[in-house]
């Protein structure tokens, strides 16, 4: 399962509305893990409306989250969060599978 916090839900919905994706119920949040970043792996998020073979589909807190199977292995039990704090504003992942993360929180390793 991939979870979505309350504040992340609000921000995702706001972004969907601003981008006109909210009008089309076929759009969802695609989350993936790609190589790169200072710790080796980085998170990637996009809005998408094209499911792919092998996708893992979840719904939490009213947000449909889709990920490919390979990424899901890194994202099991991860929570999408959002921060407006002094250390930066934006989405971040609270990933219990990460053994190390970089200072900016955009990359990790397992």
Coordinates of N, CA and C in Angstrom, one line a residue:
X1 N 0.8 -1.2 0.0 CA 0.0 0.0 0.0 C 0.9 1.2 0.0
X2 N 0.4 2.3 -0.7 CA 1.0 3.6 -0.6 C 0.0 4.5 0.0
X3 N 0.4 5.3 1.0 CA -0.5 6.1 1.7 C -0.4 7.6 1.3
X4 N -1.4 8.3 1.6 CA -1.4 9.8 1.3 C -1.9 10.5 2.5
X5 N -1.1 11.4 3.1 CA -1.5 12.2 4.3 C -2.6 13.2 3.9
X6 N -3.2 13.7 4.9 CA -4.3 14.7 4.7 C -3.8 15.9 3.9
X7 N -2.7 16.5 4.4 CA -2.2 17.7 3.7 C -1.7 17.4 2.3
X8 N -1.1 16.2 2.1 CA -0.7 15.9 0.7 C -1.9 15.7 -0.2
X9 N -3.0 15.1 0.4 CA -4.3 15.0 -0.4 C -4.8 16.4 -0.9
X10 N -4.8 17.3 0.1 CA -5.2 18.7 -0.3 C -4.4 19.3 -1.4
X11 N -3.1 19.1 -1.3 CA -2.2 19.7 -2.4 C -2.3 19.0 -3.7
X12 N -2.5 17.6 -3.7 CA -2.7 16.9 -4.9 C -4.0 17.3 -5.6
X13 N -5.1 17.4 -4.8 CA -6.3 17.9 -5.4 C -6.3 19.3 -5.9
X14 N -5.6 20.2 -5.2 CA -5.4 21.5 -5.7 C -4.6 21.6 -7.0
X15 N -3.6 20.8 -7.1 CA -2.8 20.7 -8.4 C -3.6 20.2 -9.5
X16 N -4.4 19.2 -9.2 CA -5.3 18.6 -10.2 C -6.3 19.6 -10.8
X17 N -6.8 20.4 -9.9 CA -7.8 21.4 -10.3 C -7.1 22.5 -11.1
X18 N -5.9 22.9 -10.7 CA -5.2 24.0 -11.4 C -4.8 23.5 -12.8
X19 N -4.5 22.2 -12.9 CA -4.1 21.7 -14.2 C -5.2 21.1 -15.0
X20 N -6.4 21.3 -14.6 CA -7.7 20.8 -15.3 C -7.8 19.3 -15.4
X21 N -7.0 18.6 -14.6 CA -7.1 17.1 -14.6 C -8.2 16.7 -13.7
X22 N -8.7 17.5 -12.8 CA -9.8 17.1 -11.9 C -11.1 16.9 -12.7
X23 N -11.2 17.6 -13.8 CA -12.4 17.4 -14.6 C -12.6 16.0 -15.3
X24 N -11.4 15.3 -15.4 CA -11.4 14.0 -16.0 C -11.1 13.0 -14.9
X25 N -12.2 12.2 -14.6 CA -12.0 11.2 -13.5 C -11.0 10.1 -13.8
X26 N -10.5 10.0 -15.1 CA -9.6 9.0 -15.5 C -8.2 9.3 -15.0
X27 N -7.9 10.5 -14.5 CA -6.5 10.9 -14.1 C -6.2 10.4 -12.7
X28 N -5.0 10.0 -12.5 CA -4.5 9.5 -11.2 C -3.1 10.0 -11.0
X29 N -2.6 9.8 -9.8 CA -1.3 10.2 -9.4 C -0.4 9.0 -9.7
X30 N 0.6 9.1 -10.6 CA 1.6 8.1 -10.8 C 2.9 8.4 -10.1
X31 N 3.3 7.4 -9.2 CA 4.5 7.6 -8.4 C 5.5 6.5 -8.9
X32 N 6.7 6.9 -9.1 CA 7.7 5.9 -9.5 C 9.1 6.2 -8.8
X33 N 9.9 5.2 -8.9 CA 11.3 5.3 -8.4 C 12.2 5.2 -9.6
X34 N 13.1 6.2 -9.8 CA 14.1 6.2 -10.9 C 15.5 6.3 -10.4
X35 N 16.4 5.8 -11.1 CA 17.8 5.9 -10.8 C 18.2 7.4 -10.8
X36 N 19.1 7.8 -9.8 CA 19.6 9.2 -9.8 C 19.6 9.8 -8.5
X37 N 20.0 11.0 -8.4 CA 20.0 11.7 -7.1 C 21.3 11.3 -6.3
X38 N 21.6 12.1 -5.3 CA 22.8 11.9 -4.5 C 22.8 10.6 -3.7
X39 N 21.7 10.0 -3.5 CA 21.7 8.7 -2.8 C 21.4 7.5 -3.6
X40 N 21.2 7.7 -4.9 CA 21.1 6.6 -5.9 C 19.7 6.4 -6.5
X41 N 18.7 6.7 -5.7 CA 17.3 6.5 -6.3 C 16.5 7.8 -6.0
X42 N 15.7 8.1 -6.9 CA 14.8 9.3 -6.7 C 13.4 9.0 -7.0
X43 N 12.5 9.8 -6.4 CA 11.1 9.7 -6.5 C 10.6 10.5 -7.7
X44 N 9.6 10.0 -8.4 CA 9.0 10.8 -9.5 C 7.5 10.7 -9.4
X45 N 6.9 11.9 -9.6 CA 5.4 12.0 -9.5 C 4.9 12.7 -10.7
X46 N 3.8 12.2 -11.3 CA 3.1 12.8 -12.4 C 1.7 12.5 -12.4
X47 N 0.9 13.3 -13.1 CA -0.5 12.9 -13.3 C -0.5 12.1 -14.6
X48 N -1.4 11.1 -14.6 CA -1.4 10.2 -15.8 C -2.8 9.7 -15.9
X49 N -3.2 9.2 -17.1 CA -4.5 8.6 -17.3 C -4.4 7.4 -18.2
X50 N -3.2 6.8 -18.3 CA -2.9 5.6 -19.1 C -2.3 4.5 -18.2
X51 N -3.2 3.6 -17.7 CA -2.7 2.5 -16.9 C -1.8 1.6 -17.8
X52 N -0.8 1.0 -17.2 CA 0.1 0.1 -17.9 C 0.0 -1.3 -17.3
X53 N 0.4 -2.2 -18.1 CA 0.4 -3.6 -17.7 C 1.3 -3.8 -16.5
X54 N 0.8 -4.4 -15.5 CA 1.6 -4.7 -14.3 C 1.6 -3.6 -13.3
X55 N 0.8 -2.5 -13.5 CA 0.7 -1.4 -12.6 C 0.0 -1.9 -11.3
X56 N 0.5 -1.3 -10.2 CA -0.2 -1.6 -8.9 C -1.0 -0.4 -8.6
X57 N -2.3 -0.6 -8.2 CA -3.2 0.5 -8.1 C -3.7 0.5 -6.6
X58 N -3.7 1.7 -6.0 CA -4.1 1.9 -4.6 C -5.0 3.1 -4.5
X59 N -5.8 3.2 -3.5 CA -6.5 4.4 -3.3 C -6.5 4.6 -1.8
X60 N -6.0 5.8 -1.4 CA -5.9 6.1 0.0 C -6.3 7.6 0.2
X61 N -7.2 7.8 1.1 CA -7.6 9.2 1.5 C -8.2 9.9 0.3
X62 N -8.9 9.1 -0.6 CA -9.5 9.6 -1.8 C -8.7 9.9 -3.0
X63 N -7.4 9.6 -2.9 CA -6.4 9.8 -4.0 C -6.1 8.4 -4.6
X64 N -6.2 8.3 -5.9 CA -5.8 7.1 -6.6 C -4.3 7.2 -6.9
X65 N -3.6 6.2 -6.4 CA -2.1 6.2 -6.6 C -1.8 5.0 -7.4
X66 N -1.0 5.1 -8.5 CA -0.6 4.0 -9.4 C 0.9 4.0 -9.4
X67 N 1.5 2.8 -9.4 CA 2.9 2.7 -9.5 C 3.2 1.4 -10.3
X68 N 4.4 1.4 -10.9 CA 4.8 0.1 -11.6 C 5.3 -0.9 -10.5
X69 N 5.4 -2.1 -10.9 CA 5.7 -3.2 -9.9 C 7.1 -3.0 -9.4
X70 N 8.1 -2.6 -10.2 CA 9.5 -2.4 -9.8 C 9.5 -1.3 -8.7
X71 N 8.9 -0.2 -9.0 CA 8.9 0.9 -8.1 C 8.2 0.5 -6.8
X72 N 7.1 -0.2 -6.9 CA 6.4 -0.6 -5.7 C 7.2 -1.4 -4.7
X73 N 8.2 -2.1 -5.2 CA 9.1 -2.9 -4.3 C 9.8 -1.9 -3.3
X74 N 10.1 -0.7 -3.8 CA 10.8 0.3 -3.0 C 9.8 1.1 -2.2
X75 N 8.5 1.1 -2.6 CA 7.6 2.1 -2.0 C 6.6 1.4 -1.0
X76 N 6.7 0.1 -0.7 CA 5.7 -0.6 0.1 C 5.6 0.2 1.5
X77 N 4.4 0.5 1.9 CA 4.1 1.2 3.1 C 4.6 2.6 3.2
X78 N 4.9 3.3 2.1 CA 5.4 4.6 2.1 C 4.2 5.6 2.1
X79 N 4.4 6.7 2.8 CA 3.4 7.7 2.9 C 3.8 9.0 2.1
X80 N 3.0 9.5 1.2 CA 3.2 10.8 0.6 C 2.8 11.9 1.5
X81 N 3.8 12.8 1.8 CA 3.5 13.9 2.7 C 3.7 15.2 2.0
X82 N 3.4 16.3 2.7 CA 3.6 17.6 2.1 C 4.0 18.5 3.3
X83 N 5.1 19.3 3.1 CA 5.6 20.2 4.1 C 5.6 21.6 3.6
X84 N 5.2 22.5 4.5 CA 5.3 24.0 4.2 C 6.3 24.6 5.2
X85 N 7.2 23.8 5.8 CA 8.0 24.3 6.8 C 9.2 25.2 6.3
X86 N 10.0 25.6 7.3 CA 11.2 26.4 7.0 C 12.2 25.7 6.1
X87 N 12.3 24.4 6.2 CA 13.3 23.6 5.5 C 12.9 23.4 4.0
X88 N 11.8 24.0 3.6 CA 11.4 23.8 2.2 C 10.0 23.4 2.1
X89 N 9.4 23.7 1.0 CA 8.0 23.5 0.7 C 7.9 22.5 -0.4
X90 N 7.0 21.5 -0.2 CA 6.8 20.5 -1.2 C 6.5 19.1 -0.7
X91 N 6.3 18.2 -1.7 CA 6.0 16.9 -1.4 C 7.3 16.1 -1.0
X92 N 7.1 15.2 -0.1 CA 8.2 14.3 0.2 C 7.6 12.9 0.6
X93 N 8.4 11.9 0.6 CA 8.0 10.6 0.9 C 8.5 10.1 2.3
X94 N 7.7 9.6 3.1 CA 8.1 9.0 4.4 C 8.2 7.5 4.1
X95 N 9.4 7.1 3.7 CA 9.6 5.7 3.2 C 10.3 4.8 4.3
X96 N 9.6 3.9 4.9 CA 10.3 3.0 5.9 C 11.3 2.1 5.3
X97 N 11.3 1.9 4.0 CA 12.3 1.0 3.3 C 13.6 1.7 3.0
X98 N 13.7 3.0 3.1 CA 14.9 3.7 2.8 C 15.9 3.6 4.0
X99 N 17.1 3.1 3.7 CA 18.1 3.0 4.7 C 18.9 4.3 4.8
X100 N 18.9 5.1 3.8 CA 19.6 6.4 3.8 C 18.9 7.4 2.9
X101 N 18.8 8.6 3.3 CA 18.2 9.7 2.4 C 19.1 10.8 2.3
X102 N 19.0 11.6 1.3 CA 19.8 12.8 1.2 C 19.2 13.9 2.0
X103 N 19.9 15.0 2.2 CA 19.5 16.1 3.0 C 18.2 16.8 2.4
X104 N 18.1 16.8 1.1 CA 17.0 17.5 0.4 C 15.8 16.6 0.4
X105 N 15.9 15.3 0.7 CA 14.8 14.4 0.8 C 14.2 13.9 -0.6
X106 N 15.0 14.2 -1.6 CA 14.5 13.8 -3.0 C 15.1 12.5 -3.5
X107 N 16.1 12.0 -2.8 CA 16.7 10.7 -3.2 C 16.9 9.8 -1.9
X108 N 17.1 8.6 -2.2 CA 17.3 7.6 -1.1 C 18.0 6.4 -1.6
X109 N 18.4 5.5 -0.7 CA 18.9 4.2 -1.0 C 18.3 3.2 -0.1
X110 N 18.4 1.9 -0.5 CA 17.9 0.8 0.4 C 19.0 -0.1 0.7

